[in-house]
Structure formats: C-alpha cells, structure tokens
Amino acid sequence: TGSVDIILQTKLRQIRSEISFIEILPSNNWFAVGDRNGEIYFFDLKDGTYLFKTSSEHENIITSLAVSPSGDLLASGDRNGLISIWNLTDLQTYIRENKSTQYRPIRFNENIAIKDLSFVNNEWIVVVAKDQSLQIDEVGKVLFLPIQFELAGQELIKLTK
C-alpha cells in the first residue's frame, strides 16, 4: 500500500486548494475530491489517474458530496447554496469520448449554505442547510427534494434513465 499512497499523493498534487470533501463512487471505481475553490476533481480509484475537473460549477468551498444508492448520481453542494446533480453515466461517457465541450450538471440554488447532502433510496435528496449568520442555538433547514421534480426545464428523473 505504500506505493499506492505515493501515487495518490502525486496525483492529488494537481488540486490547487485545500481539500474539503472526498466521496467514493463505487459504481465507476472513481473517487471525487471537492476543494475550497469550489472545484471537483474525479480520479480513478484503482491507480489515482486524474480523469476530470469541473469548471465553474461552484464558486465557493465544496461542503458536501453524496452518491445515490444506485451509484449513477452525484450531488455536490457548496457554501453559497448551489447544488449540482451529476449523472455519472453521462460523465463517464463524456470522459471516455474526450468531448471538447464542458460537461454540465443540473444546478439549482438554495441561497443558504449547504451543510450536507444525502440520498434516500433513489427517490429523494436530503439537503441540510444553514445560514452562515445563524447562531449555534438557531435552526437551519432540512429539505427533502424528490428526484422526479422539475428544475429549470429539466427533470432529474431523466438523469437516472
């Protein structure tokens, strides 16, 4: 395992900012790394090969990454309240075909800092959010978003098909 550690350390040096979140994506044999600049890097889990870096999807620290139970969706959230939903099957095809256009997830904004994201079965995304100005004894909010709801003319259900 020592050589794997050295390889991963070398690969992770591409990340220009402090790492804020890591999520294993077992269906793809990848791992995703979020950083303080709002970028998400995708690496091969077997050998640490760099696969893809997001571009301008988040403008602030990545505060949460969550993979769906089916393994085909990744949700990312940031301190500004932006949530992105990534179709990992489409992203894998995009990476394999080395397309020249930028891959874009479905995005929406809660306008309150995302603290945590989670999937319930393959039907709901749970969002825990809290305003940065709230005091310790104040309450944030928890949202339950159905996967099938419409966002900006796109339906999340299409991501899972």
Tab-separated table of N, CA and C in Angstrom:
chain	number	residue	atom	x	y	z
A	1	THR	N	0.815	-1.210	0.000
A	1	THR	CA	0.000	0.000	0.000
A	1	THR	C	0.851	1.264	0.000
A	2	GLY	N	2.107	1.166	0.358
A	2	GLY	CA	2.979	2.338	0.363
A	2	GLY	C	3.112	2.964	-1.000
A	3	SER	N	3.267	2.140	-2.066
A	3	SER	CA	3.402	2.692	-3.416
A	3	SER	C	2.103	3.340	-3.877
A	4	VAL	N	0.944	2.779	-3.482
A	4	VAL	CA	-0.345	3.381	-3.824
A	4	VAL	C	-0.471	4.745	-3.166
A	5	ASP	N	-0.045	4.848	-1.893
A	5	ASP	CA	-0.087	6.130	-1.194
A	5	ASP	C	0.756	7.178	-1.914
A	6	ILE	N	1.945	6.796	-2.355
A	6	ILE	CA	2.830	7.727	-3.057
A	6	ILE	C	2.198	8.156	-4.371
A	7	ILE	N	1.620	7.205	-5.112
A	7	ILE	CA	0.962	7.527	-6.379
A	7	ILE	C	-0.184	8.507	-6.138
A	8	LEU	N	-1.027	8.232	-5.148
A	8	LEU	CA	-2.171	9.111	-4.870
A	8	LEU	C	-1.709	10.493	-4.422
A	9	GLN	N	-0.681	10.559	-3.604
A	9	GLN	CA	-0.177	11.853	-3.177
A	9	GLN	C	0.303	12.658	-4.377
A	10	THR	N	0.982	11.984	-5.307
A	10	THR	CA	1.456	12.646	-6.510
A	10	THR	C	0.286	13.144	-7.344
A	11	LYS	N	-0.728	12.323	-7.539
A	11	LYS	CA	-1.895	12.686	-8.337
A	11	LYS	C	-2.678	13.822	-7.694
A	12	LEU	N	-2.824	13.786	-6.372
A	12	LEU	CA	-3.619	14.789	-5.680
A	12	LEU	C	-2.929	16.152	-5.625
A	13	ARG	N	-1.670	16.203	-5.984
A	13	ARG	CA	-0.964	17.492	-6.016
A	13	ARG	C	-1.528	18.419	-7.093
A	14	GLN	N	-2.302	17.874	-8.030
A	14	GLN	CA	-2.948	18.691	-9.056
A	14	GLN	C	-3.985	19.624	-8.453
A	15	ILE	N	-4.481	19.278	-7.288
A	15	ILE	CA	-5.509	20.071	-6.633
A	15	ILE	C	-4.842	21.307	-6.056
A	16	ARG	N	-5.309	22.479	-6.474
A	16	ARG	CA	-4.624	23.725	-6.148
A	16	ARG	C	-5.065	24.345	-4.826
A	17	SER	N	-6.044	23.756	-4.189
A	17	SER	CA	-6.578	24.336	-2.959
A	17	SER	C	-6.740	23.240	-1.917
A	18	GLU	N	-7.029	23.644	-0.702
A	18	GLU	CA	-7.242	22.682	0.377
A	18	GLU	C	-8.444	21.788	0.068
A	19	ILE	N	-8.277	20.490	0.269
A	19	ILE	CA	-9.357	19.524	0.056
A	19	ILE	C	-10.408	19.707	1.138
A	20	SER	N	-11.666	19.787	0.718
A	20	SER	CA	-12.748	19.984	1.680
A	20	SER	C	-13.666	18.771	1.803
A	21	PHE	N	-13.678	17.894	0.789
A	21	PHE	CA	-14.585	16.742	0.837
A	21	PHE	C	-14.105	15.670	-0.146
A	22	ILE	N	-14.250	14.407	0.242
A	22	ILE	CA	-13.927	13.273	-0.636
A	22	ILE	C	-15.088	12.293	-0.595
A	23	GLU	N	-15.451	11.772	-1.751
A	23	GLU	CA	-16.531	10.777	-1.831
A	23	GLU	C	-16.095	9.658	-2.781
A	24	ILE	N	-16.289	8.421	-2.355
A	24	ILE	CA	-16.015	7.249	-3.186
A	24	ILE	C	-17.229	7.000	-4.081
A	25	LEU	N	-16.976	6.743	-5.362
A	25	LEU	CA	-18.028	6.458	-6.334
A	25	LEU	C	-17.840	5.017	-6.810
A	26	PRO	N	-18.335	4.049	-6.037
A	26	PRO	CA	-18.019	2.644	-6.292
A	26	PRO	C	-18.498	2.110	-7.644
A	27	SER	N	-19.602	2.596	-8.155
A	27	SER	CA	-20.113	2.092	-9.443
A	27	SER	C	-19.161	2.384	-10.595
A	28	ASN	N	-18.413	3.482	-10.481
A	28	ASN	CA	-17.475	3.869	-11.534
A	28	ASN	C	-16.027	3.515	-11.193
A	29	ASN	N	-15.794	3.042	-9.964
A	29	ASN	CA	-14.431	2.857	-9.465
A	29	ASN	C	-13.658	4.170	-9.507
A	30	TRP	N	-14.319	5.234	-9.075
A	30	TRP	CA	-13.740	6.572	-9.007
A	30	TRP	C	-13.804	7.078	-7.576
A	31	PHE	N	-13.087	8.176	-7.346
A	31	PHE	CA	-13.351	8.980	-6.167
A	31	PHE	C	-13.370	10.440	-6.604
A	32	ALA	N	-14.197	11.229	-5.918
A	32	ALA	CA	-14.337	12.650	-6.224
A	32	ALA	C	-13.782	13.446	-5.061
A	33	VAL	N	-13.075	14.513	-5.372
A	33	VAL	CA	-12.467	15.364	-4.366
A	33	VAL	C	-12.952	16.793	-4.590
A	34	GLY	N	-13.588	17.374	-3.568
A	34	GLY	CA	-14.004	18.775	-3.620
A	34	GLY	C	-12.989	19.624	-2.883
A	35	ASP	N	-12.816	20.871	-3.343
A	35	ASP	CA	-11.834	21.730	-2.676
A	35	ASP	C	-12.443	23.066	-2.252
A	36	ARG	N	-11.625	23.876	-1.610
A	36	ARG	CA	-12.077	25.168	-1.075
A	36	ARG	C	-12.366	26.185	-2.172
A	37	ASN	N	-11.893	25.957	-3.379
A	37	ASN	CA	-12.161	26.859	-4.505
A	37	ASN	C	-13.447	26.500	-5.241
A	38	GLY	N	-14.119	25.436	-4.809
A	38	GLY	CA	-15.360	25.035	-5.462
A	38	GLY	C	-15.166	24.116	-6.654
A	39	GLU	N	-13.982	23.579	-6.805
A	39	GLU	CA	-13.732	22.651	-7.908
A	39	GLU	C	-13.874	21.209	-7.422
A	40	ILE	N	-14.293	20.341	-8.329
A	40	ILE	CA	-14.400	18.915	-8.028
A	40	ILE	C	-13.525	18.179	-9.023
A	41	TYR	N	-12.669	17.327	-8.501
A	41	TYR	CA	-11.757	16.523	-9.304
A	41	TYR	C	-12.214	15.072	-9.228
A	42	PHE	N	-12.157	14.376	-10.353
A	42	PHE	CA	-12.512	12.963	-10.403
A	42	PHE	C	-11.253	12.167	-10.727
A	43	PHE	N	-11.028	11.093	-9.944
A	43	PHE	CA	-9.860	10.244	-10.105
A	43	PHE	C	-10.278	8.787	-10.179
A	44	ASP	N	-9.462	7.965	-10.846
A	44	ASP	CA	-9.668	6.522	-10.875
A	44	ASP	C	-9.284	5.967	-9.505
A	45	LEU	N	-10.153	5.152	-8.947
A	45	LEU	CA	-9.931	4.613	-7.605
A	45	LEU	C	-8.798	3.591	-7.584
A	46	LYS	N	-8.570	2.894	-8.691
A	46	LYS	CA	-7.550	1.841	-8.723
A	46	LYS	C	-6.132	2.392	-8.679
A	47	ASP	N	-5.860	3.413	-9.515
A	47	ASP	CA	-4.474	3.878	-9.598
A	47	ASP	C	-4.314	5.384	-9.402
A	48	GLY	N	-5.413	6.076	-9.106
A	48	GLY	CA	-5.330	7.507	-8.855
A	48	GLY	C	-5.231	8.377	-10.092
A	49	THR	N	-5.441	7.791	-11.269
A	49	THR	CA	-5.359	8.567	-12.501
A	49	THR	C	-6.384	9.696	-12.490
A	50	TYR	N	-5.916	10.894	-12.818
A	50	TYR	CA	-6.805	12.056	-12.927
A	50	TYR	C	-7.702	11.862	-14.148
A	51	LEU	N	-9.023	12.083	-13.959
A	51	LEU	CA	-9.978	11.887	-15.045
A	51	LEU	C	-10.621	13.175	-15.539
A	52	PHE	N	-10.985	14.049	-14.607
A	52	PHE	CA	-11.801	15.208	-14.989
A	52	PHE	C	-11.810	16.213	-13.850
A	53	LYS	N	-11.894	17.495	-14.213
A	53	LYS	CA	-12.041	18.563	-13.224
A	53	LYS	C	-13.197	19.449	-13.669
A	54	THR	N	-14.063	19.781	-12.721
A	54	THR	CA	-15.171	20.671	-13.049
A	54	THR	C	-14.639	22.067	-13.327
A	55	SER	N	-15.426	22.820	-14.051
A	55	SER	CA	-15.029	24.170	-14.389
A	55	SER	C	-16.191	25.120	-14.094
A	56	SER	N	-16.043	25.933	-13.090
A	56	SER	CA	-17.009	26.979	-12.754
A	56	SER	C	-18.389	26.462	-12.346
A	57	GLU	N	-18.470	25.254	-11.847
A	57	GLU	CA	-19.775	24.762	-11.389
A	57	GLU	C	-20.095	25.291	-9.999
A	58	HIS	N	-19.095	25.451	-9.176
A	58	HIS	CA	-19.266	26.002	-7.833
A	58	HIS	C	-18.286	27.157	-7.677
A	59	GLU	N	-18.697	28.185	-6.944
A	59	GLU	CA	-17.834	29.349	-6.743
A	59	GLU	C	-17.292	29.442	-5.325
A	60	ASN	N	-17.665	28.476	-4.480
A	60	ASN	CA	-17.241	28.523	-3.088
A	60	ASN	C	-16.930	27.097	-2.624
A	61	ILE	N	-16.419	26.973	-1.428
A	61	ILE	CA	-15.986	25.695	-0.869
A	61	ILE	C	-17.048	24.598	-1.050
A	62	ILE	N	-16.612	23.439	-1.515
A	62	ILE	CA	-17.488	22.270	-1.605
A	62	ILE	C	-17.702	21.766	-0.178
A	63	THR	N	-18.955	21.761	0.254
A	63	THR	CA	-19.260	21.365	1.624
A	63	THR	C	-19.835	19.961	1.718
A	64	SER	N	-20.251	19.404	0.576
A	64	SER	CA	-20.815	18.056	0.614
A	64	SER	C	-20.776	17.418	-0.767
A	65	LEU	N	-20.524	16.126	-0.780
A	65	LEU	CA	-20.650	15.279	-1.961
A	65	LEU	C	-21.392	14.032	-1.516
A	66	ALA	N	-22.360	13.589	-2.305
A	66	ALA	CA	-23.124	12.389	-1.953
A	66	ALA	C	-23.448	11.615	-3.219
A	67	VAL	N	-23.252	10.309	-3.159
A	67	VAL	CA	-23.581	9.450	-4.301
A	67	VAL	C	-24.893	8.733	-3.999
A	68	SER	N	-25.723	8.585	-5.034
A	68	SER	CA	-27.012	7.915	-4.861
A	68	SER	C	-26.804	6.428	-4.616
A	69	PRO	N	-27.776	5.754	-3.983
A	69	PRO	CA	-27.647	4.311	-3.734
A	69	PRO	C	-27.445	3.502	-5.018
A	70	SER	N	-28.029	3.955	-6.113
A	70	SER	CA	-27.859	3.252	-7.389
A	70	SER	C	-26.477	3.502	-7.985
A	71	GLY	N	-25.789	4.530	-7.492
A	71	GLY	CA	-24.442	4.837	-7.953
A	71	GLY	C	-24.382	5.646	-9.229
A	72	ASP	N	-25.521	6.072	-9.749
A	72	ASP	CA	-25.481	6.782	-11.024
A	72	ASP	C	-25.621	8.294	-10.907
A	73	LEU	N	-25.845	8.814	-9.695
A	73	LEU	CA	-25.931	10.255	-9.485
A	73	LEU	C	-24.978	10.687	-8.386
A	74	LEU	N	-24.413	11.872	-8.551
A	74	LEU	CA	-23.605	12.505	-7.517
A	74	LEU	C	-24.192	13.887	-7.282
A	75	ALA	N	-24.442	14.217	-6.033
A	75	ALA	CA	-24.885	15.560	-5.669
A	75	ALA	C	-23.713	16.280	-5.014
A	76	SER	N	-23.494	17.531	-5.409
A	76	SER	CA	-22.465	18.351	-4.778
A	76	SER	C	-23.116	19.635	-4.285
A	77	GLY	N	-22.659	20.112	-3.126
A	77	GLY	CA	-23.192	21.338	-2.552
A	77	GLY	C	-22.069	22.237	-2.081
A	78	ASP	N	-22.353	23.550	-2.065
A	78	ASP	CA	-21.314	24.477	-1.634
A	78	ASP	C	-21.839	25.480	-0.613
A	79	ARG	N	-20.942	26.287	-0.113
A	79	ARG	CA	-21.262	27.255	0.927
A	79	ARG	C	-22.228	28.342	0.436
A	80	ASN	N	-22.259	28.606	-0.870
A	80	ASN	CA	-23.174	29.608	-1.416
A	80	ASN	C	-24.588	29.084	-1.587
A	81	GLY	N	-24.808	27.789	-1.394
A	81	GLY	CA	-26.141	27.206	-1.535
A	81	GLY	C	-26.401	26.555	-2.867
A	82	LEU	N	-25.387	26.474	-3.721
A	82	LEU	CA	-25.550	25.837	-5.028
A	82	LEU	C	-25.475	24.322	-4.878
A	83	ILE	N	-26.419	23.635	-5.504
A	83	ILE	CA	-26.431	22.171	-5.540
A	83	ILE	C	-26.340	21.758	-7.006
A	84	SER	N	-25.432	20.852	-7.312
A	84	SER	CA	-25.301	20.314	-8.665
A	84	SER	C	-25.570	18.822	-8.609
A	85	ILE	N	-26.295	18.329	-9.591
A	85	ILE	CA	-26.596	16.903	-9.699
A	85	ILE	C	-25.911	16.384	-10.959
A	86	TRP	N	-24.989	15.465	-10.759
A	86	TRP	CA	-24.165	14.911	-11.835
A	86	TRP	C	-24.667	13.525	-12.216
A	87	ASN	N	-24.915	13.290	-13.482
A	87	ASN	CA	-25.230	11.956	-13.987
A	87	ASN	C	-23.887	11.291	-14.272
A	88	LEU	N	-23.500	10.342	-13.448
A	88	LEU	CA	-22.162	9.742	-13.557
A	88	LEU	C	-21.997	8.881	-14.798
A	89	THR	N	-23.083	8.296	-15.289
A	89	THR	CA	-23.012	7.514	-16.534
A	89	THR	C	-22.694	8.444	-17.697
A	90	ASP	N	-23.393	9.581	-17.751
A	90	ASP	CA	-23.117	10.561	-18.805
A	90	ASP	C	-21.717	11.133	-18.676
A	91	LEU	N	-21.295	11.408	-17.443
A	91	LEU	CA	-19.954	11.944	-17.225
A	91	LEU	C	-18.890	10.938	-17.660
A	92	GLN	N	-19.118	9.670	-17.370
A	92	GLN	CA	-18.169	8.634	-17.776
A	92	GLN	C	-18.061	8.578	-19.305
A	93	THR	N	-19.190	8.654	-19.989
A	93	THR	CA	-19.187	8.672	-21.456
A	93	THR	C	-18.459	9.916	-21.963
A	94	TYR	N	-18.746	11.043	-21.363
A	94	TYR	CA	-18.101	12.299	-21.729
A	94	TYR	C	-16.575	12.179	-21.603
A	95	ILE	N	-16.112	11.630	-20.497
A	95	ILE	CA	-14.670	11.476	-20.271
A	95	ILE	C	-14.065	10.499	-21.275
A	96	ARG	N	-14.735	9.362	-21.480
A	96	ARG	CA	-14.239	8.342	-22.405
A	96	ARG	C	-14.127	8.886	-23.831
A	97	GLU	N	-15.116	9.686	-24.260
A	97	GLU	CA	-15.126	10.221	-25.626
A	97	GLU	C	-14.313	11.499	-25.761
A	98	ASN	N	-13.791	12.009	-24.637
A	98	ASN	CA	-12.930	13.191	-24.628
A	98	ASN	C	-13.551	14.345	-25.411
A	99	LYS	N	-14.784	14.664	-25.075
A	99	LYS	CA	-15.508	15.714	-25.791
A	99	LYS	C	-14.891	17.082	-25.533
A	100	SER	N	-15.038	17.958	-26.515
A	100	SER	CA	-14.435	19.290	-26.407
A	100	SER	C	-15.313	20.271	-25.628
A	101	THR	N	-16.595	19.996	-25.519
A	101	THR	CA	-17.477	20.873	-24.757
A	101	THR	C	-17.433	20.488	-23.282
A	102	GLN	N	-17.758	21.425	-22.413
A	102	GLN	CA	-17.743	21.177	-20.976
A	102	GLN	C	-18.986	20.415	-20.546
A	103	TYR	N	-18.824	19.377	-19.748
A	103	TYR	CA	-19.967	18.651	-19.185
A	103	TYR	C	-20.638	19.541	-18.140
A	104	ARG	N	-21.956	19.637	-18.176
A	104	ARG	CA	-22.701	20.466	-17.225
A	104	ARG	C	-23.736	19.639	-16.476
A	105	PRO	N	-23.700	19.693	-15.153
A	105	PRO	CA	-24.729	19.020	-14.354
A	105	PRO	C	-25.983	19.889	-14.292
A	106	ILE	N	-27.048	19.346	-13.739
A	106	ILE	CA	-28.213	20.157	-13.413
A	106	ILE	C	-27.873	20.922	-12.143
A	107	ARG	N	-28.181	22.224	-12.131
A	107	ARG	CA	-27.820	23.070	-10.993
A	107	ARG	C	-29.049	23.811	-10.469
A	108	PHE	N	-29.092	24.015	-9.174
A	108	PHE	CA	-30.090	24.893	-8.580
A	108	PHE	C	-29.541	25.448	-7.281
A	109	ASN	N	-30.114	26.568	-6.848
A	109	ASN	CA	-29.559	27.271	-5.707
A	109	ASN	C	-30.582	27.406	-4.594
A	110	GLU	N	-30.157	27.077	-3.390
A	110	GLU	CA	-30.998	27.208	-2.205
A	110	GLU	C	-30.758	28.527	-1.474
A	111	ASN	N	-29.761	29.298	-1.906
A	111	ASN	CA	-29.446	30.597	-1.298
A	111	ASN	C	-29.180	30.518	0.201
A	112	ILE	N	-28.710	29.398	0.657
A	112	ILE	CA	-28.330	29.198	2.051
A	112	ILE	C	-27.242	28.115	2.041
A	113	ALA	N	-26.237	28.241	2.863
A	113	ALA	CA	-25.087	27.338	2.828
A	113	ALA	C	-25.502	25.875	2.977
A	114	ILE	N	-25.031	25.046	2.071
A	114	ILE	CA	-25.298	23.606	2.128
A	114	ILE	C	-24.328	22.994	3.130
A	115	LYS	N	-24.862	22.292	4.097
A	115	LYS	CA	-24.029	21.633	5.105
A	115	LYS	C	-23.844	20.157	4.808
A	116	ASP	N	-24.898	19.520	4.271
A	116	ASP	CA	-24.815	18.087	3.982
A	116	ASP	C	-25.864	17.724	2.945
A	117	LEU	N	-25.548	16.718	2.153
A	117	LEU	CA	-26.449	16.159	1.156
A	117	LEU	C	-26.480	14.655	1.341
A	118	SER	N	-27.618	14.060	1.081
A	118	SER	CA	-27.742	12.616	1.174
A	118	SER	C	-28.889	12.165	0.282
A	119	PHE	N	-28.836	10.945	-0.148
A	119	PHE	CA	-29.925	10.356	-0.925
A	119	PHE	C	-30.695	9.393	-0.034
A	120	VAL	N	-32.010	9.356	-0.195
A	120	VAL	CA	-32.863	8.375	0.465
A	120	VAL	C	-33.403	7.496	-0.652
A	121	ASN	N	-33.008	6.220	-0.610
A	121	ASN	CA	-33.291	5.300	-1.720
A	121	ASN	C	-32.827	5.983	-2.996
A	122	ASN	N	-33.578	5.882	-4.057
A	122	ASN	CA	-33.272	6.642	-5.269
A	122	ASN	C	-34.429	7.579	-5.564
A	123	GLU	N	-35.085	8.035	-4.491
A	123	GLU	CA	-36.286	8.832	-4.659
A	123	GLU	C	-36.165	10.256	-4.136
A	124	TRP	N	-35.285	10.505	-3.179
A	124	TRP	CA	-35.196	11.808	-2.538
A	124	TRP	C	-33.739	12.225	-2.348
A	125	ILE	N	-33.522	13.536	-2.397
A	125	ILE	CA	-32.251	14.111	-1.977
A	125	ILE	C	-32.558	14.894	-0.705
A	126	VAL	N	-31.822	14.609	0.346
A	126	VAL	CA	-31.985	15.337	1.598
A	126	VAL	C	-30.904	16.416	1.631
A	127	VAL	N	-31.322	17.652	1.876
A	127	VAL	CA	-30.410	18.787	1.917
A	127	VAL	C	-30.475	19.397	3.316
A	128	VAL	N	-29.333	19.492	3.961
A	128	VAL	CA	-29.245	20.180	5.247
A	128	VAL	C	-28.534	21.498	4.967
A	129	ALA	N	-29.199	22.600	5.323
A	129	ALA	CA	-28.646	23.912	5.019
A	129	ALA	C	-28.750	24.815	6.248
A	130	LYS	N	-27.835	25.772	6.304
A	130	LYS	CA	-27.827	26.697	7.441
A	130	LYS	C	-27.207	28.008	6.993
A	131	ASP	N	-27.867	29.099	7.324
A	131	ASP	CA	-27.337	30.421	7.026
A	131	ASP	C	-26.049	30.609	7.826
A	132	GLN	N	-25.034	31.167	7.203
A	132	GLN	CA	-23.745	31.365	7.881
A	132	GLN	C	-23.867	32.268	9.098
A	133	SER	N	-24.902	33.138	9.121
A	133	SER	CA	-25.037	34.075	10.236
A	133	SER	C	-25.822	33.516	11.418
A	134	LEU	N	-26.380	32.313	11.281
A	134	LEU	CA	-27.145	31.739	12.387
A	134	LEU	C	-26.238	31.441	13.580
A	135	GLN	N	-26.778	31.648	14.754
A	135	GLN	CA	-26.057	31.323	15.980
A	135	GLN	C	-26.199	29.823	16.262
A	136	ILE	N	-25.415	29.316	17.165
A	136	ILE	CA	-25.405	27.890	17.475
A	136	ILE	C	-26.781	27.374	17.863
A	137	ASP	N	-27.545	28.154	18.619
A	137	ASP	CA	-28.841	27.677	19.094
A	137	ASP	C	-29.989	27.942	18.107
A	138	GLU	N	-29.684	28.530	16.934
A	138	GLU	CA	-30.714	28.768	15.924
A	138	GLU	C	-30.799	27.571	14.983
A	139	VAL	N	-31.905	27.502	14.302
A	139	VAL	CA	-32.178	26.342	13.451
A	139	VAL	C	-31.920	26.677	11.993
A	140	GLY	N	-31.348	25.743	11.264
A	140	GLY	CA	-31.207	25.848	9.822
A	140	GLY	C	-32.435	25.241	9.175
A	141	LYS	N	-32.261	24.568	8.049
A	141	LYS	CA	-33.401	23.899	7.438
A	141	LYS	C	-32.982	22.587	6.806
A	142	VAL	N	-33.956	21.693	6.730
A	142	VAL	CA	-33.768	20.402	6.075
A	142	VAL	C	-34.792	20.330	4.953
A	143	LEU	N	-34.342	20.039	3.757
A	143	LEU	CA	-35.219	19.933	2.599
A	143	LEU	C	-35.216	18.507	2.092
A	144	PHE	N	-36.363	18.026	1.688
A	144	PHE	CA	-36.479	16.735	1.037
A	144	PHE	C	-36.913	17.012	-0.390
A	145	LEU	N	-36.012	16.795	-1.342
A	145	LEU	CA	-36.292	17.087	-2.739
A	145	LEU	C	-36.517	15.785	-3.499
A	146	PRO	N	-37.697	15.624	-4.111
A	146	PRO	CA	-37.932	14.392	-4.880
A	146	PRO	C	-37.075	14.374	-6.138
A	147	ILE	N	-36.529	13.227	-6.475
A	147	ILE	CA	-35.687	13.098	-7.664
A	147	ILE	C	-36.470	13.463	-8.927
A	148	GLN	N	-37.778	13.281	-8.920
A	148	GLN	CA	-38.572	13.494	-10.127
A	148	GLN	C	-39.049	14.925	-10.311
A	149	PHE	N	-38.651	15.852	-9.445
A	149	PHE	CA	-39.159	17.208	-9.618
A	149	PHE	C	-38.438	17.924	-10.750
A	150	GLU	N	-39.105	18.932	-11.311
A	150	GLU	CA	-38.568	19.648	-12.457
A	150	GLU	C	-37.669	20.790	-12.003
A	151	LEU	N	-36.535	20.936	-12.670
A	151	LEU	CA	-35.583	22.013	-12.383
A	151	LEU	C	-35.205	22.683	-13.684
A	152	ALA	N	-35.470	23.938	-13.805
A	152	ALA	CA	-35.019	24.721	-14.956
A	152	ALA	C	-35.317	24.013	-16.275
A	153	GLY	N	-36.506	23.444	-16.374
A	153	GLY	CA	-36.893	22.786	-17.614
A	153	GLY	C	-36.341	21.384	-17.775
A	154	GLN	N	-35.609	20.897	-16.801
A	154	GLN	CA	-35.056	19.551	-16.870
A	154	GLN	C	-35.619	18.739	-15.712
A	155	GLU	N	-35.828	17.488	-15.925
A	155	GLU	CA	-36.300	16.642	-14.849
A	155	GLU	C	-35.173	15.747	-14.372
A	156	LEU	N	-35.007	15.685	-13.061
A	156	LEU	CA	-33.958	14.831	-12.512
A	156	LEU	C	-34.195	13.353	-12.847
A	157	ILE	N	-35.449	12.951	-13.015
A	157	ILE	CA	-35.719	11.555	-13.343
A	157	ILE	C	-35.008	11.144	-14.623
A	158	LYS	N	-34.813	12.077	-15.535
A	158	LYS	CA	-34.119	11.771	-16.777
A	158	LYS	C	-32.658	11.384	-16.524
A	159	LEU	N	-32.110	11.874	-15.436
A	159	LEU	CA	-30.725	11.536	-15.107
A	159	LEU	C	-30.554	10.079	-14.738
A	160	THR	N	-31.610	9.471	-14.234
A	160	THR	CA	-31.488	8.094	-13.755
A	160	THR	C	-31.893	7.069	-14.796
A	161	LYS	N	-32.285	7.511	-15.962
A	161	LYS	CA	-32.701	6.578	-17.021
A	161	LYS	C	-31.554	6.273	-17.962
